mmCIF file of C-alpha atoms in Angstrom:
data_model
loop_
_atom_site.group_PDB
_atom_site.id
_atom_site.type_symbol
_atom_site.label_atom_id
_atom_site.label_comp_id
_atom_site.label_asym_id
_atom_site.label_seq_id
_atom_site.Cartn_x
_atom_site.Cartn_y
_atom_site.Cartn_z
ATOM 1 C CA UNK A 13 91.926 88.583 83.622
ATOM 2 C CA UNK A 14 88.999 88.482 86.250
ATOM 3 C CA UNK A 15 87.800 91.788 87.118
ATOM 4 C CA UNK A 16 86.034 91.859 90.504
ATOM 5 C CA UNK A 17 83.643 95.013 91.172
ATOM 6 C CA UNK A 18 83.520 96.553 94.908
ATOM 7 C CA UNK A 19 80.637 98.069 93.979
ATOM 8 C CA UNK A 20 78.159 96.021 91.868
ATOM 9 C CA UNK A 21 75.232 98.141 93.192
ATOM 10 C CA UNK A 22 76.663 101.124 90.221
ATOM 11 C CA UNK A 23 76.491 98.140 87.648
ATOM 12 C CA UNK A 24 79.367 100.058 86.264
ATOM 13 C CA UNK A 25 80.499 96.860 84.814
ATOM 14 C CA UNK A 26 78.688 94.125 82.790
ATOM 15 C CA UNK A 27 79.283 90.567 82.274
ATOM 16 C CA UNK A 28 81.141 89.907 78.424
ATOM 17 C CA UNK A 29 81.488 93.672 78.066
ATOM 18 C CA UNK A 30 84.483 95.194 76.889
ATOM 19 C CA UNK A 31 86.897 97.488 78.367
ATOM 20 C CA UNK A 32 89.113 99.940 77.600
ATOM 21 C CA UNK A 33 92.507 98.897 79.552
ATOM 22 C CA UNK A 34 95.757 100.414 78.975
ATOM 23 C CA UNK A 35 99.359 99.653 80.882
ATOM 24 C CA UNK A 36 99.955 101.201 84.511
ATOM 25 C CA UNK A 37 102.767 103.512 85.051
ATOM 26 C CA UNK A 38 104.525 101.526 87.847
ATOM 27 C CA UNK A 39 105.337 98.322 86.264
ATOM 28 C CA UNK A 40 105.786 97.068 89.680
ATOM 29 C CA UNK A 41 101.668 97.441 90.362
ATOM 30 C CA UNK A 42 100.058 94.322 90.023
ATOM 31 C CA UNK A 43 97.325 94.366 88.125
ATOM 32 C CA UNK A 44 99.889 95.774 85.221
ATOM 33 C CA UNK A 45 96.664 97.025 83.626
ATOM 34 C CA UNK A 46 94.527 99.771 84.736
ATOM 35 C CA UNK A 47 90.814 100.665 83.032
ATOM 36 C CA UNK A 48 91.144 103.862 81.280
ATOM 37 C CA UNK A 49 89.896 106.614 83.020
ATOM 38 C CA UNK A 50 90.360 105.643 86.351
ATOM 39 C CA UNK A 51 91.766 107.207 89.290
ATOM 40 C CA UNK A 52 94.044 105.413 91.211
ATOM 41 C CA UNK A 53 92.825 105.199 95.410
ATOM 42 C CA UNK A 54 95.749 105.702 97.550
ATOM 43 C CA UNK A 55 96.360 103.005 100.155
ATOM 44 C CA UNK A 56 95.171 103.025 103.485
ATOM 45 C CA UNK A 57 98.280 103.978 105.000
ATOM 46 C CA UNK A 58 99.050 107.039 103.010
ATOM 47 C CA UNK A 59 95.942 108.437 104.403
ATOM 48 C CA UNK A 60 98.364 109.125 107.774
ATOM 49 C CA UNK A 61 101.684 109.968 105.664
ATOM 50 C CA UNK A 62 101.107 113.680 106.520
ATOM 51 C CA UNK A 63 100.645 112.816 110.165
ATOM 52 C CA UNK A 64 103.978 111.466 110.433
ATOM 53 C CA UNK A 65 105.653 114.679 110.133
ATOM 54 C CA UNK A 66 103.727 115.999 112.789
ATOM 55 C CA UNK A 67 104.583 112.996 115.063
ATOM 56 C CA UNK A 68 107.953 112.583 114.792
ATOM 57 C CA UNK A 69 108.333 116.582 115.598
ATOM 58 C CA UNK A 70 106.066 116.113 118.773
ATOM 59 C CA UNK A 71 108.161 113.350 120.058
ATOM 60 C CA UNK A 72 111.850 114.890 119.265
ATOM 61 C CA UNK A 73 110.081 118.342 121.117
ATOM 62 C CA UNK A 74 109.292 116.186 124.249
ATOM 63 C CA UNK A 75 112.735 114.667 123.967
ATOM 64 C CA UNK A 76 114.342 117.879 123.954
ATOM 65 C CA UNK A 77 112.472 118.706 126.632
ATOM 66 C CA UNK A 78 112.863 115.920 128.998
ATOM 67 C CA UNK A 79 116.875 116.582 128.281
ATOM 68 C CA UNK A 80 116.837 119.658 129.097
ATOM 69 C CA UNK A 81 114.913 119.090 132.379
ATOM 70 C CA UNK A 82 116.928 116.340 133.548
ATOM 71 C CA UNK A 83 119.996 118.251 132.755
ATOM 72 C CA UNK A 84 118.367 120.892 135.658
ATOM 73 C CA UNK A 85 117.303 118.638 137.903
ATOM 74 C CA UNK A 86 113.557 120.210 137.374
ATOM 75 C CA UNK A 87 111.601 117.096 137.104
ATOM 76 C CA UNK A 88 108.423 118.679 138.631
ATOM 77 C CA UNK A 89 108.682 121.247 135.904
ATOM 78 C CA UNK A 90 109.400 118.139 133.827
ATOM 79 C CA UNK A 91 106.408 116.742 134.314
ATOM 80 C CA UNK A 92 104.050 120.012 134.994
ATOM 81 C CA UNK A 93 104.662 121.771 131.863
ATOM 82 C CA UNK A 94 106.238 119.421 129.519
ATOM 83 C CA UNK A 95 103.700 116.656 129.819
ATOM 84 C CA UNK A 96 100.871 118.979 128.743
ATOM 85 C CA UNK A 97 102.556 119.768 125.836
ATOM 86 C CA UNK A 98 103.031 116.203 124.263
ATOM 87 C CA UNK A 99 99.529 115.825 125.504
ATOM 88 C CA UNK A 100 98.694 119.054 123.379
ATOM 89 C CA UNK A 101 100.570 117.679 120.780
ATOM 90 C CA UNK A 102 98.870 113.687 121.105
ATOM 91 C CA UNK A 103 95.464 115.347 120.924
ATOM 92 C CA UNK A 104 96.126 117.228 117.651
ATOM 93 C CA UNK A 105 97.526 113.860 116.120
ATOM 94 C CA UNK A 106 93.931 112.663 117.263
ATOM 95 C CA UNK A 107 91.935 115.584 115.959
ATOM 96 C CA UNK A 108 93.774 115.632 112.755
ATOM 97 C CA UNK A 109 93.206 111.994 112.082
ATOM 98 C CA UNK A 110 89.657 111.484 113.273
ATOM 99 C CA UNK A 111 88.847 114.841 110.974
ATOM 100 C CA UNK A 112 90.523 112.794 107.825
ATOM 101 C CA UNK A 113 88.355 109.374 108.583
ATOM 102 C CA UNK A 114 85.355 111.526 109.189
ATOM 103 C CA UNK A 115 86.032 113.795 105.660
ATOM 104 C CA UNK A 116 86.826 110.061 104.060
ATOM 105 C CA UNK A 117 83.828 108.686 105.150
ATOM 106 C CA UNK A 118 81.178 111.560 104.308
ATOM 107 C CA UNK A 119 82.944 111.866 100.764
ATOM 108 C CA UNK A 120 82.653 108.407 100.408
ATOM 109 C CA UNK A 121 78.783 108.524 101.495
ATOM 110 C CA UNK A 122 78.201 112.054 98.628
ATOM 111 C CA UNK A 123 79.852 109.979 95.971
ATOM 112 C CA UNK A 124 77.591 106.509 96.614
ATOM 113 C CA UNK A 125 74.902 108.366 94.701
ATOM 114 C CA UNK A 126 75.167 109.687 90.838
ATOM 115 C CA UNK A 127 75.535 112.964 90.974
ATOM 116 C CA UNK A 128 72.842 113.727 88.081
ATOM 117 C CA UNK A 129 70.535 111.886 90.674
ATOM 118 C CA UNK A 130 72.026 113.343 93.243
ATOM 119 C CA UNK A 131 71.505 117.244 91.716
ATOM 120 C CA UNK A 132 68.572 116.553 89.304
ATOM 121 C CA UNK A 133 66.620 113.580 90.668
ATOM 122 C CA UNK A 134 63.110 113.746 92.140
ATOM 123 C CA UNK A 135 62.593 112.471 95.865
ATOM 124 C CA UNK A 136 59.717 109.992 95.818
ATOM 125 C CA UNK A 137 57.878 106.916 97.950
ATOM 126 C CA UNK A 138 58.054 103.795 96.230
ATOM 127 C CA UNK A 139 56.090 100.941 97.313
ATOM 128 C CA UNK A 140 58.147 97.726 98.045
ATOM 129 C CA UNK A 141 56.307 94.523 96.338
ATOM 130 C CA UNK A 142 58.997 92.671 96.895
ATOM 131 C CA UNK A 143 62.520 91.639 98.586
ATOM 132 C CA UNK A 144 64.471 88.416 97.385
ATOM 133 C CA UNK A 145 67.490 87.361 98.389
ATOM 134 C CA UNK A 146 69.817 86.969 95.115
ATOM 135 C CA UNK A 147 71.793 84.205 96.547
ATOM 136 C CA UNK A 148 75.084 86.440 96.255
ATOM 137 C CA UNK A 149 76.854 87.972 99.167
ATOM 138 C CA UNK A 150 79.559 90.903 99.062
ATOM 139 C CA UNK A 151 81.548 91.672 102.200
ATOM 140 C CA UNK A 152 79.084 89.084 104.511
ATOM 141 C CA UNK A 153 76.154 91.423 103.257
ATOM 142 C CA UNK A 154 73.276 89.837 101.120
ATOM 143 C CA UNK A 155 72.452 90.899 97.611
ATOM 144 C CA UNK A 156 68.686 91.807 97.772
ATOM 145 C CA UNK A 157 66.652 92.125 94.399
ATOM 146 C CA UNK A 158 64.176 94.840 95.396
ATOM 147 C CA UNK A 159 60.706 95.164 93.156
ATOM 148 C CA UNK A 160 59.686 98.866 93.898
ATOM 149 C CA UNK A 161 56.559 100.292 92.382
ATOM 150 C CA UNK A 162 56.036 104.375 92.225
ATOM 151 C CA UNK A 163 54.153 107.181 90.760
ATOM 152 C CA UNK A 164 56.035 109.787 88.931
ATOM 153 C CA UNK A 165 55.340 113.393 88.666
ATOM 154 C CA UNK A 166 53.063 113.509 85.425
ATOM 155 C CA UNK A 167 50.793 110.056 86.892
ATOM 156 C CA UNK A 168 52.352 107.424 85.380
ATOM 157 C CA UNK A 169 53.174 104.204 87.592
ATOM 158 C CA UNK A 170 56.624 102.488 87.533
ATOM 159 C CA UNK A 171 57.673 99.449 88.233
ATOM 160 C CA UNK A 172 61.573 98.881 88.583
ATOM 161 C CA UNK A 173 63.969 96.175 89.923
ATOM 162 C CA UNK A 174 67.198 97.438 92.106
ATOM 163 C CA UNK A 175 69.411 94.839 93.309
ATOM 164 C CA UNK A 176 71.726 96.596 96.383
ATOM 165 C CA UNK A 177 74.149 94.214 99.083
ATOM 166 C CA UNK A 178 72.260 95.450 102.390
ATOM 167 C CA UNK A 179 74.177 95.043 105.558
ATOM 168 C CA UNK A 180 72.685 92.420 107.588
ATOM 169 C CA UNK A 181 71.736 95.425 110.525
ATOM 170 C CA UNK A 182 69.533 96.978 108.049
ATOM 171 C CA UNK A 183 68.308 93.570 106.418
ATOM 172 C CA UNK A 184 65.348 92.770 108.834
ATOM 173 C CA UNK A 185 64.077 96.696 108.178
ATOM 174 C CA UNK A 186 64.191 96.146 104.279
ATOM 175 C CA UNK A 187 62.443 93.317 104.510
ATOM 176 C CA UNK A 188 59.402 94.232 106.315
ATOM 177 C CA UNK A 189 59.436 98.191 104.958
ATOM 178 C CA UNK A 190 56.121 98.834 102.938
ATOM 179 C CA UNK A 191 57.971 102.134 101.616
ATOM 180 C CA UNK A 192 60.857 103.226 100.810
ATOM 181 C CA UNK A 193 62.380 106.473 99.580
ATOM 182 C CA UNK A 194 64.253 106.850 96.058
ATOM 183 C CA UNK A 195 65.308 109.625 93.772
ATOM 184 C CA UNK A 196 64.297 108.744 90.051
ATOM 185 C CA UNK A 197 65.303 111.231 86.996
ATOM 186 C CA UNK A 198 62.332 112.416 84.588
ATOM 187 C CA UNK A 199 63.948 111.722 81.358
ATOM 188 C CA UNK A 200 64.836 108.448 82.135
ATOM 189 C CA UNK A 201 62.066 107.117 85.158
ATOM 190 C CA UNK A 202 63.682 103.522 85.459
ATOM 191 C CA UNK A 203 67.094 105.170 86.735
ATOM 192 C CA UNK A 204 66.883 104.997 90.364
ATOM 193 C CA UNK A 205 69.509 105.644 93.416
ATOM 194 C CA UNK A 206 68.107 104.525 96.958
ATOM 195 C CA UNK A 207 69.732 107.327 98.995
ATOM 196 C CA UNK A 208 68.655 105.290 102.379
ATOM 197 C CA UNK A 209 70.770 101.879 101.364
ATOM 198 C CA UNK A 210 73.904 103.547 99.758
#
C-alpha cells in the first residue's frame, strides 16, 4: 500500500519504515487500514452539519411567516418586518460559518509547529547559506532544501538542513532572505520549526 504524506515538512514518515496499521471500524472506508494512533479528520462537509439545523429552521420561520402574511393581505408588513428577520437569520448562518473556517484555520496554523518547540523552543536568527530547489512539488508549491547556519545560547554555531514546500508567493522572499527566524530546542540544537514558513 502507498502511503502519501500531506505534510512531509513533519517528516513524520520515512521511506522503508515500518508502521503500526490496524483495521478501520467502517469497513466501508477505503483505505480499510488506518495507522495506529491516529485521529480520524472529519470531511469537509461535516464542518457545516450543525449549520443545517439552523437553516432549515430559518427558512420554515420565513415560510410561516410569509403564510401568515399573505393569508392577511399585509404584504408591506410582509416585507417590512419579516424580511429583516431571515436577513437576521442569513447573517448568523454567515457569522457562524466564517467563525468555524476562521477557528479551523488558526488551529490548523498552532498545530503546524511541535508543540515542545512551540512551548520550550528558543527564538533565534539563522543565517540562510543556502536555498535549492529539491526538484519535488506538493500542492503546485516547491520543495526548498534550506542550509541555515545559527548561534545557540551557550556560543556554539549550527549548521542544519530544513527542507519545507514554500508557496510560490513567498518563494521569491525565501530566496533572497539573508535571515530568517527559527525556534531550535537546547537539548537537541538540530531540531528546528520555521514558525514564518509553516
Amino acid at each position: 500500500m502507498t502511503l502519501v504524506d500531506t505534510r512531509p515538512q513533519l517528516r513524520r514518515f520515512v521511506p522503508g519504515g515500518r508502521l503500526a496499521v490496524r483495521l478501520a471500524p467502517d469497513p466501508r472506508r477505503a483505505p480499510p487500514l488506518v495507522i495506529e494512533g491516529a485521529r480520524s479528520r472529519p470531511a469537509l462537509w461535516a464542518w457545516a452539519l450543525p449549520l443545517l439545523p439552523l437553516g432549515i429552521a430559518a427558512l420554515c420561520a420565513w415560510r410561516l411567516r410569509l403564510r401568515h402574511y399573505q393569508a392577511g393581505g399585509e404584504w408591506s408588513e410582509m416585507f417590512g418586518h419579516g424580511q429583516a428577520e431571515f436577513g437576521l437569520a442569513i447573517a448568523v448562518l454567515l457569522l457562524v460559518a466564517v467563525l468555524a473556517f476562521v477557528a479551523r484555520t488558526l488551529r490548523r496554523h498552532a498545530l503546524a509547529v511541535p508543540a515542545e518547540l512551540r512551548y520550550g523552543g528558543v527564538p533565534v536568527v539563522a543565517e540562510v547559506l543556502s536555498a535549492e530547489h529539491t526538484g519535488t512539488v506538493i500542492n503546485d508549491a516547491p520543495v526548498i532544501a534550506l542550509r541555515l547556519r545559527f548561534v545557540d545560547r551557550a556560543g556554539v554555531t549550527h549548521t542544519v538542513v530544513a527542507e519545507r514546500a514554500i508557496a510560490p508567493l513567498r518563494l521569491a522572499r525565501v530566496e533572497t532572505a539573508r535571515t530568517l527566524e527559527l525556534l531550535y530546542l537546547p537539548a537537541q540544537p538540530t531540531r528546528i520549526a520555521l514558525p514564518t514558513l509553516e
